[in-house]
Short mmCIF file of C-alpha atoms in Angstrom, two decimals:
data_model
loop_
_atom_site.label_atom_id
_atom_site.label_comp_id
_atom_site.label_asym_id
_atom_site.label_seq_id
_atom_site.Cartn_x
_atom_site.Cartn_y
_atom_site.Cartn_z
CA ASP A 1 70.74 95.32 142.14
CA LEU A 2 73.24 97.97 140.99
CA TYR A 3 71.30 100.92 142.42
CA ARG A 4 73.81 103.65 143.37
CA LYS A 5 76.69 101.49 142.12
CA VAL A 6 79.08 101.86 139.17
CA PHE A 7 81.31 99.67 137.03
CA VAL A 8 84.91 100.92 137.37
CA PHE A 9 87.08 100.04 134.36
CA ARG A 10 90.42 100.46 136.12
CA LYS A 11 93.03 100.20 133.36
CA ASP A 12 93.84 102.35 130.34
CA PRO A 13 93.92 100.97 127.74
CA SER A 14 91.95 97.93 128.83
CA ASP A 15 90.93 94.51 127.53
CA ALA A 16 88.10 94.32 130.10
CA TYR A 17 84.40 94.44 129.31
CA VAL A 18 80.97 93.66 130.72
CA VAL A 19 78.47 91.46 128.87
CA LEU A 20 74.82 92.51 129.32
CA ARG A 21 71.91 90.12 128.85
CA ALA A 22 68.63 91.59 127.59
CA ARG A 23 65.35 89.80 127.05
CA LEU A 24 64.92 90.55 123.36
CA GLU A 25 62.06 88.62 121.80
CA GLN A 26 61.89 90.41 118.46
CA PRO A 27 63.84 92.88 116.28
CA LEU A 28 63.73 96.56 117.29
CA HIS A 29 61.92 99.19 115.22
CA ASN A 30 62.41 101.78 117.96
CA PHE A 31 64.75 101.99 120.92
CA THR A 32 66.27 104.28 123.53
CA VAL A 33 69.62 103.67 125.22
CA CYS A 34 70.74 105.74 128.25
CA LEU A 35 73.85 105.64 130.42
CA ARG A 36 76.06 107.77 132.62
CA SER A 37 79.82 107.87 132.09
CA TYR A 38 82.54 109.44 134.19
CA THR A 39 85.93 109.55 132.52
CA ASP A 40 88.79 111.88 131.65
CA LEU A 41 89.75 109.95 128.49
CA SER A 42 90.62 112.13 125.51
CA ARG A 43 91.22 109.24 123.06
CA PRO A 44 88.37 107.47 121.21
CA HIS A 45 86.27 105.13 123.34
CA SER A 46 83.10 103.05 123.18
CA LEU A 47 80.25 103.56 125.66
CA PHE A 48 77.67 101.01 124.50
CA SER A 49 78.17 98.34 121.83
CA TYR A 50 75.30 96.17 120.49
CA ALA A 51 76.38 93.82 117.71
CA THR A 52 74.55 91.20 115.64
CA LYS A 53 76.17 88.58 113.41
CA ALA A 54 75.17 90.63 110.36
CA GLN A 55 76.28 94.05 111.70
CA ASP A 56 78.95 94.76 114.35
CA ASN A 57 77.78 98.38 114.81
CA GLU A 58 74.06 97.57 115.05
CA ILE A 59 73.77 100.06 117.93
CA LEU A 60 76.86 101.93 119.07
CA LEU A 61 77.47 104.96 121.26
CA PHE A 62 81.02 106.05 120.55
CA LYS A 63 83.10 109.05 121.58
CA PRO A 64 85.86 109.73 119.02
CA LYS A 65 87.06 112.83 120.92
CA PRO A 66 86.05 114.80 124.03
CA GLU A 67 83.80 117.23 122.13
CA GLU A 68 82.02 114.69 119.94
CA TYR A 69 79.59 111.76 120.17
CA ARG A 70 78.74 109.31 117.41
CA PHE A 71 75.46 107.39 117.43
CA TYR A 72 75.37 104.36 115.11
CA VAL A 73 72.38 102.36 113.92
CA GLY A 74 72.96 99.51 111.48
CA GLY A 75 76.52 100.60 110.69
CA LYS A 76 75.66 104.22 109.75
CA PHE A 77 76.18 107.10 112.19
CA VAL A 78 75.30 110.68 113.00
CA THR A 79 77.60 113.02 114.92
CA TYR A 80 76.71 115.32 117.83
CA ARG A 81 79.15 118.02 118.88
CA VAL A 82 79.48 119.00 122.52
CA PRO A 83 80.51 122.62 123.23
CA GLU A 84 84.04 122.88 124.61
CA GLY A 85 83.02 124.88 127.68
CA ARG A 86 80.92 122.03 129.11
CA ARG A 87 83.83 120.03 130.45
CA ASP A 88 82.18 118.27 133.36
CA TRP A 89 83.68 114.78 133.39
CA GLU A 90 80.36 113.11 134.15
CA HIS A 91 77.99 112.88 131.20
CA HIS A 92 74.53 111.38 131.04
CA VAL A 93 73.57 110.48 127.47
CA CYS A 94 70.37 109.11 125.97
CA ALA A 95 70.03 108.24 122.30
CA SER A 96 66.79 107.13 120.69
CA TRP A 97 65.86 106.04 117.19
CA GLU A 98 62.64 105.41 115.30
CA SER A 99 62.58 103.26 112.15
CA ALA A 100 59.38 104.73 110.64
CA THR A 101 60.79 108.28 110.42
CA GLY A 102 64.52 107.56 110.71
CA ILE A 103 64.67 110.20 113.43
CA ALA A 104 67.62 109.98 115.84
CA GLU A 105 67.43 111.91 119.10
CA PHE A 106 70.39 112.68 121.34
CA TRP A 107 70.12 114.03 124.89
CA LEU A 108 73.11 115.14 126.94
CA ASN A 109 72.69 115.83 130.68
CA GLY A 110 68.91 116.12 130.33
CA LYS A 111 68.96 118.48 127.32
CA PRO A 112 68.08 117.60 123.70
CA TRP A 113 70.39 118.22 120.73
CA PRO A 114 68.91 118.90 117.26
CA ARG A 115 67.32 115.75 115.81
CA LYS A 116 68.95 114.06 112.82
CA GLY A 117 68.01 111.50 110.19
CA LEU A 118 69.44 107.96 110.36
CA GLN A 119 68.55 104.62 108.71
CA ARG A 120 64.86 105.19 107.94
CA GLY A 121 63.03 101.86 107.54
CA TYR A 122 65.86 99.84 109.10
CA THR A 123 65.29 97.00 111.61
CA VAL A 124 67.74 96.29 114.48
CA GLY A 125 68.40 92.55 114.88
CA ALA A 126 67.39 90.82 118.12
CA THR A 127 70.15 88.19 118.45
CA ALA A 128 72.77 90.50 119.90
CA ALA A 129 76.00 90.68 121.87
CA ILE A 130 75.69 93.75 124.15
CA LEU A 131 78.92 94.99 125.71
CA LEU A 132 80.13 97.84 127.89
CA GLY A 133 83.79 98.82 127.77
CA GLN A 134 84.75 97.65 124.26
CA GLU A 135 83.72 98.35 120.68
CA GLN A 136 82.93 95.14 118.78
CA ASP A 137 84.38 94.63 115.30
CA SER A 138 82.89 91.14 115.17
CA PHE A 139 80.05 89.45 117.06
CA GLY A 140 81.18 89.49 120.73
CA GLY A 141 84.81 90.29 119.91
CA GLY A 142 87.31 91.94 117.58
CA PHE A 143 88.32 94.60 120.11
CA ASP A 144 90.79 97.43 119.60
CA LEU A 145 92.32 98.29 122.99
CA TYR A 146 92.59 101.93 121.95
CA ASN A 147 88.79 102.15 121.63
CA SER A 148 88.28 100.68 125.10
CA PHE A 149 86.57 102.55 127.92
CA SER A 150 88.42 103.50 131.09
CA GLY A 151 86.59 105.17 133.98
CA GLU A 152 83.12 104.66 135.49
CA LEU A 153 79.84 103.61 133.87
CA THR A 154 76.44 103.50 135.55
CA ASP A 155 72.66 103.85 135.00
CA VAL A 156 72.61 101.78 131.79
CA TYR A 157 69.14 101.25 130.26
CA LEU A 158 67.75 99.99 126.95
CA TRP A 159 64.08 100.36 125.97
CA ASP A 160 62.29 99.06 122.88
CA THR A 161 60.50 102.42 122.48
CA GLY A 162 61.45 106.04 122.00
CA LEU A 163 61.20 107.81 125.36
CA SER A 164 59.16 111.02 125.66
CA PRO A 165 60.99 114.26 126.57
CA ASP A 166 59.66 113.94 130.15
CA LYS A 167 61.10 110.44 130.46
CA MET A 168 64.43 111.52 128.94
CA ARG A 169 64.69 114.14 131.70
CA ALA A 170 63.58 111.57 134.29
CA ALA A 171 66.42 109.26 133.18
CA PHE A 172 68.93 112.09 133.70
CA LEU A 173 67.50 112.81 137.17
CA SER A 174 67.36 109.06 138.09
CA LEU A 175 63.60 109.20 138.66
CA ARG A 176 61.09 106.41 138.06
CA LEU A 177 61.28 104.98 134.55
CA PRO A 178 59.13 102.62 132.44
CA PRO A 179 60.03 98.88 132.29
CA ALA A 180 63.06 98.28 130.05
CA LEU A 181 64.87 95.50 128.19
CA LEU A 182 68.00 96.39 130.20
CA THR A 183 67.49 97.95 133.64
CA TRP A 184 70.36 99.08 135.87
CA LYS A 185 68.42 98.19 139.02
CA SER A 186 68.03 94.54 137.93
CA LEU A 187 70.87 94.05 135.46
CA SER A 188 71.86 90.60 134.24
CA TYR A 189 75.59 90.92 133.49
CA GLU A 190 78.94 89.15 133.44
CA VAL A 191 82.28 90.88 134.07
CA LYS A 192 85.20 89.88 131.82
CA GLY A 193 88.56 91.11 133.09
CA ASP A 194 89.48 94.02 135.33
CA VAL A 195 86.15 95.69 136.18
CA VAL A 196 85.14 96.44 139.78
CA VAL A 197 81.64 97.25 141.10
CA LYS A 198 81.83 100.16 143.58
CA PRO A 199 79.37 102.59 145.24
CA ARG A 200 78.80 105.86 143.38
CA LEU A 201 80.97 108.81 144.36
CA ARG A 202 78.59 111.42 143.01
CA GLU A 203 74.89 111.99 143.60
#
């Protein structure tokens, strides 16, 4: 149980990562991924990487620079710009996607950004390597150290549905959430390299 705990990726750049195991029975036509990151990195870094054998960027949350997020589904991405003035180092992000409409939603610190179109009609494969800390360029590998994450990650969730606005805000506030494929409070994971589990510093 990782309640009130964080993964600390100590080195920069780093070859460390955490493998997450989700119970995926079938391909995803909808999903929501949420996590909280705490870092002062200004170089590009990966937050959540979900690769299949057919597509290394099946689901990817990537931060190319401090004022920008990229959300990938099936190798294509949309960009969300974060205003410069909002430079709190801790960010809570949720990204959701719906195959039927191709609508991508992005929420930062409990607030929605304008919705965008992405990969309408696509299906996300179920046989996946899911990693924190590195961006996969091949299934379970192909890392570039200069896309690695350094800092703290916590509150990682993956659902096979799009969350409602109320639930998006609940995720930000760490309130009760619906059952998920990946749940921080009962996470099945394996640490590879220099990653330490520590209590949270911030409430």
